[in-house]
Short mmCIF file of C-alpha atoms in Angstrom, two decimals:
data_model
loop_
_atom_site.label_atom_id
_atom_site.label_comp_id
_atom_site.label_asym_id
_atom_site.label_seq_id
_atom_site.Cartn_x
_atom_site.Cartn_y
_atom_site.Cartn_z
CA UNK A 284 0.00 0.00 0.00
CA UNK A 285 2.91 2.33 1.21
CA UNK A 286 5.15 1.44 -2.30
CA UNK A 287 1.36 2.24 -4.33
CA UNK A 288 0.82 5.46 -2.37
CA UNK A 289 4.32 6.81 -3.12
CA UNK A 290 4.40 5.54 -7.12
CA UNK A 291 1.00 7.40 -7.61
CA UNK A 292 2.18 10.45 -5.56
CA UNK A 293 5.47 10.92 -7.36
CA UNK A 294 3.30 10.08 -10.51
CA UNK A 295 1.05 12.90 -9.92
CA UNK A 296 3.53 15.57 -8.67
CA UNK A 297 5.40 14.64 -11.91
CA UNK A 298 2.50 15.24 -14.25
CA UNK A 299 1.60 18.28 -12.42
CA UNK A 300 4.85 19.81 -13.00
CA UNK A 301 4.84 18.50 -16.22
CA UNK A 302 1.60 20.58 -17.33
CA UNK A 303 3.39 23.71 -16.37
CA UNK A 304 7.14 22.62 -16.55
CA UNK A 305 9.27 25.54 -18.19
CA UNK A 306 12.56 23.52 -17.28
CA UNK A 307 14.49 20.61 -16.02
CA UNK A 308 17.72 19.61 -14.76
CA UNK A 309 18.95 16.08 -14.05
CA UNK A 310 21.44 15.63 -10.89
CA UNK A 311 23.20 12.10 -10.27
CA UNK A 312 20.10 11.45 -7.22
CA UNK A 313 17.19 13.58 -8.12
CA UNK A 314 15.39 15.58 -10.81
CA UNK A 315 14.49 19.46 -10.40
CA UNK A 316 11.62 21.04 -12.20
CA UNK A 317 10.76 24.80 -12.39
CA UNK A 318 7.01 25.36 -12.84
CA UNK A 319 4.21 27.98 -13.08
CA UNK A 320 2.54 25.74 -10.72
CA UNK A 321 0.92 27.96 -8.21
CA UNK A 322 -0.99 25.22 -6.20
CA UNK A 323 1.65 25.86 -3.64
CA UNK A 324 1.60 24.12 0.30
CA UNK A 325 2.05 27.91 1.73
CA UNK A 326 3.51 25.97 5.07
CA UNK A 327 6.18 24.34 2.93
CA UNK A 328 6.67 27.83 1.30
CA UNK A 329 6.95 29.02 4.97
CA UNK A 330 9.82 26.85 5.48
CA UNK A 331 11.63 27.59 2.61
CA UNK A 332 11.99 31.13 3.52
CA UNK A 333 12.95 30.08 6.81
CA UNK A 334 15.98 28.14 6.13
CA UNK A 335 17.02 31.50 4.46
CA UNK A 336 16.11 33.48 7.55
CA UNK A 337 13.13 35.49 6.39
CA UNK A 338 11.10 36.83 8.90
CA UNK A 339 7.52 35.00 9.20
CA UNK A 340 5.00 36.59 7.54
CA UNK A 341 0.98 35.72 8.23
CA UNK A 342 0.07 32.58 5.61
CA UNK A 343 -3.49 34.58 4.60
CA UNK A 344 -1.42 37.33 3.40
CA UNK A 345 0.91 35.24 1.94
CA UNK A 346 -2.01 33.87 -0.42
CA UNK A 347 -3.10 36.91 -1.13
CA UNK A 348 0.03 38.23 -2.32
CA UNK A 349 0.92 34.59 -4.51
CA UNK A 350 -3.27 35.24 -5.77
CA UNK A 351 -2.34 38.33 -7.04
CA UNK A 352 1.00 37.83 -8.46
CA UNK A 353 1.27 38.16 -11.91
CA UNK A 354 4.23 35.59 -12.43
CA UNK A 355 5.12 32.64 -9.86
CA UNK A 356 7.92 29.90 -10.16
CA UNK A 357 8.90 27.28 -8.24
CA UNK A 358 11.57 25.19 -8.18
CA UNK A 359 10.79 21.63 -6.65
CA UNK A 360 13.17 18.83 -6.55
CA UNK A 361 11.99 14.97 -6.65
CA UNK A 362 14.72 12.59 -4.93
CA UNK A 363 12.41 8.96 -5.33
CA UNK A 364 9.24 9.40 -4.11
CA UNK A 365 10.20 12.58 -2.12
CA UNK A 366 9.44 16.05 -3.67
CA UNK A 367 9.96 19.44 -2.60
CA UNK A 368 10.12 23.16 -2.77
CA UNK A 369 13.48 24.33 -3.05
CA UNK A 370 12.82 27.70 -4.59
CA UNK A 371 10.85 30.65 -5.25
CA UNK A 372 10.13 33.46 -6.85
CA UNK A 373 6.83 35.90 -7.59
CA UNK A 374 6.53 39.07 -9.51
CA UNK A 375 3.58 41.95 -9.86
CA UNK A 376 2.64 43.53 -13.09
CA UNK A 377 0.74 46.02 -14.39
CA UNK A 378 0.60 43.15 -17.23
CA UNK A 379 1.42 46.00 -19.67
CA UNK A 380 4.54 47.88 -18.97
CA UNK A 381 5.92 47.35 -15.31
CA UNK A 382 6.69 44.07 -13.60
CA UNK A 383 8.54 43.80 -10.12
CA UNK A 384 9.93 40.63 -8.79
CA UNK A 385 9.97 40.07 -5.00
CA UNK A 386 10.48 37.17 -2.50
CA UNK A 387 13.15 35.44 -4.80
CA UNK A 388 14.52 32.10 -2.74
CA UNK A 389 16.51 29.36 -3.06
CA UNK A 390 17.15 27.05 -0.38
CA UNK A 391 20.84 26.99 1.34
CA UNK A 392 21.44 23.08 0.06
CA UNK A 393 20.97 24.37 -3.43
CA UNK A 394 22.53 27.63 -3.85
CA UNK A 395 26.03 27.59 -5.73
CA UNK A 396 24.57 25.35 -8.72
CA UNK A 397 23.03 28.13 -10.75
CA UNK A 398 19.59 27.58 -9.54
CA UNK A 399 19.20 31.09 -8.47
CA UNK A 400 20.16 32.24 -12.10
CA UNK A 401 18.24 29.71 -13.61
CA UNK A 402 14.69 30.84 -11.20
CA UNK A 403 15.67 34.72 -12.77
CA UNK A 404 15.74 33.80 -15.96
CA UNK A 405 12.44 32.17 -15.88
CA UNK A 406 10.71 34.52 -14.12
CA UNK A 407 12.25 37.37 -16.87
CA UNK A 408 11.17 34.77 -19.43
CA UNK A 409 7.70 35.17 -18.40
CA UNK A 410 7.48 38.54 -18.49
CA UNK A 411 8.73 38.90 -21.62
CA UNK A 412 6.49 36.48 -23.09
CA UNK A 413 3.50 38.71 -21.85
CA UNK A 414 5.85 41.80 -23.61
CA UNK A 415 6.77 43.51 -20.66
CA UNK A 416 8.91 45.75 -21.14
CA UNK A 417 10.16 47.26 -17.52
CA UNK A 418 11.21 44.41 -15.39
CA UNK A 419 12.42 45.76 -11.97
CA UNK A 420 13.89 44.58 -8.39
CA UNK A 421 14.74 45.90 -4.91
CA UNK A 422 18.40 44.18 -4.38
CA UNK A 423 19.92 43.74 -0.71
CA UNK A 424 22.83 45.54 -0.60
CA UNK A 425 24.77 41.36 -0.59
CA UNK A 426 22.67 40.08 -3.86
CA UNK A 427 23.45 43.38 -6.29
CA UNK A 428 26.19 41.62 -7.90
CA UNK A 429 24.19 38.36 -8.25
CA UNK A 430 21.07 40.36 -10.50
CA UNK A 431 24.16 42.54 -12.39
CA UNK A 432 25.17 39.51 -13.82
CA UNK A 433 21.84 38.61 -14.59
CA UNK A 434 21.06 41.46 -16.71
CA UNK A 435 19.92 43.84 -13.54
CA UNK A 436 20.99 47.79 -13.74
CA UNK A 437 21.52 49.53 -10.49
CA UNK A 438 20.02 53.15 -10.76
CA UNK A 439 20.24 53.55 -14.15
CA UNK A 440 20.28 57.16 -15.43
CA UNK A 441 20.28 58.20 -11.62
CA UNK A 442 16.81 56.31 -11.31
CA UNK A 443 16.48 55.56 -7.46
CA UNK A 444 14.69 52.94 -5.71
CA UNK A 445 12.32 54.63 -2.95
CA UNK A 446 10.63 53.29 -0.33
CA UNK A 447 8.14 54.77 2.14
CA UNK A 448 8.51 55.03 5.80
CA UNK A 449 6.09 56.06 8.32
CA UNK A 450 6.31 59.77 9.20
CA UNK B 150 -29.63 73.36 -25.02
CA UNK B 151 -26.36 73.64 -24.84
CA UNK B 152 -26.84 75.45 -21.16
CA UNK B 153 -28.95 72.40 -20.02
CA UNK B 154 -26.17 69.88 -22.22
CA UNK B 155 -23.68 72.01 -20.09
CA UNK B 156 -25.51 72.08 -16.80
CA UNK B 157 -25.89 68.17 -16.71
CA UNK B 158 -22.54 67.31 -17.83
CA UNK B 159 -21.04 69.48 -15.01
CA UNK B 160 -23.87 67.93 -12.25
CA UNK B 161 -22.66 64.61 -13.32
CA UNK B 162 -18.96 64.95 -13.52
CA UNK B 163 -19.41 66.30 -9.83
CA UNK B 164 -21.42 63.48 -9.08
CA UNK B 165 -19.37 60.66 -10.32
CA UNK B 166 -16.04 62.44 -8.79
CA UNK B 167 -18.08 62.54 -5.10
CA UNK B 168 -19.24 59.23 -5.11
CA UNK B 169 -15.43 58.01 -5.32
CA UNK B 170 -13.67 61.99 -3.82
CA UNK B 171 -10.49 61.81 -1.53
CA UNK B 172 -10.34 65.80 -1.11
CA UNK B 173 -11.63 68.65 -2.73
CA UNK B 174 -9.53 72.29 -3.14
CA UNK B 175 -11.14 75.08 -4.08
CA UNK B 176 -9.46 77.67 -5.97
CA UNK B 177 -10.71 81.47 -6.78
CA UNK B 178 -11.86 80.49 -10.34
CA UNK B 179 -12.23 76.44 -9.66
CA UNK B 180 -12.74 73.49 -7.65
CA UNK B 181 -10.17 70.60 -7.54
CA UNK B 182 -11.05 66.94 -6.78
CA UNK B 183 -8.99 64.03 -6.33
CA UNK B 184 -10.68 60.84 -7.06
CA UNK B 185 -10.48 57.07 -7.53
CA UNK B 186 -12.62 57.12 -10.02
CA UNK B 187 -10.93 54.79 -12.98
CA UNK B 188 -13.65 55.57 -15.18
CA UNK B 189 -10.91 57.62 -17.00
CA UNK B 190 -10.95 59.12 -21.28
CA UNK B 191 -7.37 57.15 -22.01
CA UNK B 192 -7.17 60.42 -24.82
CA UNK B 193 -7.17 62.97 -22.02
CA UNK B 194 -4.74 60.79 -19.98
CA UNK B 195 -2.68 60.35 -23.22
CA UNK B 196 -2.71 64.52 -23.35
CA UNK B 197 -1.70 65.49 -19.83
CA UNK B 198 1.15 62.87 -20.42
CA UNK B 199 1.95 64.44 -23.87
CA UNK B 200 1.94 68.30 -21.61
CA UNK B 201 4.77 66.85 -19.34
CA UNK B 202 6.87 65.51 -22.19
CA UNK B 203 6.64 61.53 -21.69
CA UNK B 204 6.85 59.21 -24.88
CA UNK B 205 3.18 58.03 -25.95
CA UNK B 206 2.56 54.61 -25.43
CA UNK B 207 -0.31 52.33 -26.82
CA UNK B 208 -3.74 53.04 -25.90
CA UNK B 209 -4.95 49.71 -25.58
CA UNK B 210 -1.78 49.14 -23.01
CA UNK B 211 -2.88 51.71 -21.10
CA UNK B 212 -5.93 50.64 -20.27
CA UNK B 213 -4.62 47.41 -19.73
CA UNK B 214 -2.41 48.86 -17.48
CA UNK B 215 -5.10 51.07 -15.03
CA UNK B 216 -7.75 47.79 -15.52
CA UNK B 217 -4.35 45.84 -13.42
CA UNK B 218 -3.05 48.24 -10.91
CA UNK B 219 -4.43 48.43 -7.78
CA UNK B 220 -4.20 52.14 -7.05
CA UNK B 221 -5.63 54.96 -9.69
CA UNK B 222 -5.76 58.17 -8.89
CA UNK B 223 -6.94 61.04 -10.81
CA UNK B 224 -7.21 64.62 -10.19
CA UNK B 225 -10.03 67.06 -12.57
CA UNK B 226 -10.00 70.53 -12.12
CA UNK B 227 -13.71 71.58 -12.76
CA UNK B 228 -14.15 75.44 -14.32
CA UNK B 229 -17.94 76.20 -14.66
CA UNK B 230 -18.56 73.64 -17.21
CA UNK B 231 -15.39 72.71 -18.10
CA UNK B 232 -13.96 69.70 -16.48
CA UNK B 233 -10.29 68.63 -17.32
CA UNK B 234 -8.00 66.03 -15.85
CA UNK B 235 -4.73 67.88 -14.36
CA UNK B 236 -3.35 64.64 -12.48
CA UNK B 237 -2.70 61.25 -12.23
CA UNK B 238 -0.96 58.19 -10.47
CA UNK B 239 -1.43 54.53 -10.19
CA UNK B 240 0.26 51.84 -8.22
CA UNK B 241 0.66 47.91 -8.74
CA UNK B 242 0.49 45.87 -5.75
CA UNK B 243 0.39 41.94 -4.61
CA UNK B 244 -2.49 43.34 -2.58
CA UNK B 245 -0.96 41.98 1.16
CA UNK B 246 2.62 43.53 0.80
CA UNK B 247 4.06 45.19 -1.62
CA UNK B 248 2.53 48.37 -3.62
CA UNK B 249 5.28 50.30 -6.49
CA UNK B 250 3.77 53.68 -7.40
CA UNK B 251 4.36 54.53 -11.41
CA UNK B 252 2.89 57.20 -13.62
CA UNK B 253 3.24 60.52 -10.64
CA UNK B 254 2.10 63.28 -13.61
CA UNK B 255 0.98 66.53 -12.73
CA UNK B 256 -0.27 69.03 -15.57
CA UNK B 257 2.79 71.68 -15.93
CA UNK B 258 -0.02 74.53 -15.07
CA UNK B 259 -0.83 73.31 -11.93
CA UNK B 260 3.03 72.47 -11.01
CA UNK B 261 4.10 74.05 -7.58
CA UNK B 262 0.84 74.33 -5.98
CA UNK B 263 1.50 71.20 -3.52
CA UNK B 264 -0.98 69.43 -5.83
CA UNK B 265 1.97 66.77 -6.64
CA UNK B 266 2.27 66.15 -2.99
CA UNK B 267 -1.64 65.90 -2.05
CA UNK B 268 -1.93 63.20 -4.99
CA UNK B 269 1.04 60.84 -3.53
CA UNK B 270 -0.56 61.36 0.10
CA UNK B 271 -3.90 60.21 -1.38
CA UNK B 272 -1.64 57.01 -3.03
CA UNK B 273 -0.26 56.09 0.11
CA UNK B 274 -3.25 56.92 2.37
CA UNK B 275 -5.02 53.88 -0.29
CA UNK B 276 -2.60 52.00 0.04
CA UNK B 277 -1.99 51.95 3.84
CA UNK B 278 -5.97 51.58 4.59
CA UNK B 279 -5.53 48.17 2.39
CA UNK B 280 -2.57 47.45 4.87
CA UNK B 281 0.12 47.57 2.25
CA UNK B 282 3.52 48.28 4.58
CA UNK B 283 5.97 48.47 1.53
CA UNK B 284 5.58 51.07 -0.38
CA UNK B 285 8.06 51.45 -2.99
CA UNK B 286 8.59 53.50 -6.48
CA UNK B 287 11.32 54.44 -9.00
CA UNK B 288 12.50 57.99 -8.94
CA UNK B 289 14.07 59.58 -11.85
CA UNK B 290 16.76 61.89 -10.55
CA UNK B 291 15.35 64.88 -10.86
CA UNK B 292 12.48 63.49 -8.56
CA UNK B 293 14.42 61.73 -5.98
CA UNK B 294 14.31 65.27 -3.57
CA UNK B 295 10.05 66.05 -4.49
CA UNK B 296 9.80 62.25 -3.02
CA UNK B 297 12.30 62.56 -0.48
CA UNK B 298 10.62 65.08 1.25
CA UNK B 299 7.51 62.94 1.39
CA UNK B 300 8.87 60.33 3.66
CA UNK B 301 10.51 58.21 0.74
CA UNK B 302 13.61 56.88 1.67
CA UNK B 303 16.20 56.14 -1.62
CA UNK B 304 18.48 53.11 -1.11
CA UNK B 305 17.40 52.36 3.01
CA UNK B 306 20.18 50.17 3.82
CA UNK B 307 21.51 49.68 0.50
CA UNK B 308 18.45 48.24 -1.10
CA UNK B 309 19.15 49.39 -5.15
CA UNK B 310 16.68 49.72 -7.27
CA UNK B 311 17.66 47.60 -10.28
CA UNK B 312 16.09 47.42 -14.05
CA UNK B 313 16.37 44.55 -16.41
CA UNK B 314 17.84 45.51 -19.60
CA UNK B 315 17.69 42.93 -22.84
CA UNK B 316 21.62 41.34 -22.76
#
């Protein structure tokens, strides 16, 4: 029963991917698959941004924010009958001219094999697909390099990134 | 006819404006309403963009655009019967979040009057009552002071603003 429940669970997580799968990569124990997929477990999500040290943020809000996204990936990886999220990353849009990616993720096990690069250039695929033209980020001050190389402009022309604070 | 054809337009323009009004400034010769009323003529839009100098962009984007932000606001100066939009600004947001203000324009007659500043409070004020805590936009640098002095912050701890450009 156990060896039935886990073939027909890593059959289903693998055709689920499948329907959305933008890309693959083979590793010598386990397959990875990026997806659209946004039928997310928003605990597992959760924990994902733990292991990076994010600070908790509440789950309704969470699916609010993934519901009105305008691009999501995810990056799972299936080890046997074992699947999970190992990365993330969402981005608003006007769906005309302006996208912005936040929350972008990768857990610690996997970072240093491209994945992070590989989750960009997805999400940027995406938008371009639905022609948008302006895709922008906030950067931590640590991860600027990481989107220069990906394409990513720092204040170009002396354009700033602003944020509000509470007077 | 033309009175009564006048007389209407101007009851309903006031109308429509109340139903959706943020604040109202009266001038000697005019009254001034900001509103969230997205029931907007993309034409006159395309014009007050045109009296500030930006490129002209599709119509149909446009609309796209203002039908998927979450934010629009507009400001009409009303003259007797004359009724003219003199501002606008819109925002994107994932709705639990994150909000990024684009398209600040105010008409170049009605620059220096504080009307700039009364539109971005009315942006923010929408966006805090839906409980949206970061606020963010792109500042061009000629900007980055006019926003500064409203309580945006550019680069808080070396967060960069970054744009995608096309390798």
């Amino acid at each position: 029963m156990g060896f039935w429940k886990s073939l027909f669970s890593v059959t289903d997580s693998v055709e689920t991917a499948q329907k959305t799968r933008l890309r693959q990569v083979k590793t010598p124990t386990s397959q990875i698959f990026f997806s659209t997929d946004r039928n997310i477990d928003l605990y597992e999500l959760e924990e994902l941004c733990d292991s990076v040290g994010w600070a908790r943020r509440p789950i309704r809000k969470v699916r609010k924010a993934i519901e009105h996204s305008f691009v999501v990936i995810t990056i799972r990886e299936q080890r046997g009958s074992f699947n999970r999220l190992i990365g993330f990353a969402r981005a608003t849009s006007d769906r005309a001219f302006n996208a912005t990616i936040w929350d972008v993720v990768v857990h610690p096990e996997f970072q240093g094999r491209g994945l992070g690069k590989a989750l960009m250039q997805e999400v940027v695929k995406e938008l371009r697909r639905a022609d948008i033209s302006n895709i922008s980020l906030f950067a931590d001050a640590h991860v600027v390099d990481f989107y220069r190389q990906l394409g990513f402009n720092a204040d170009p022309e002396g354009i700033k990134g602003m944020f509000w604070y509470p007077p």
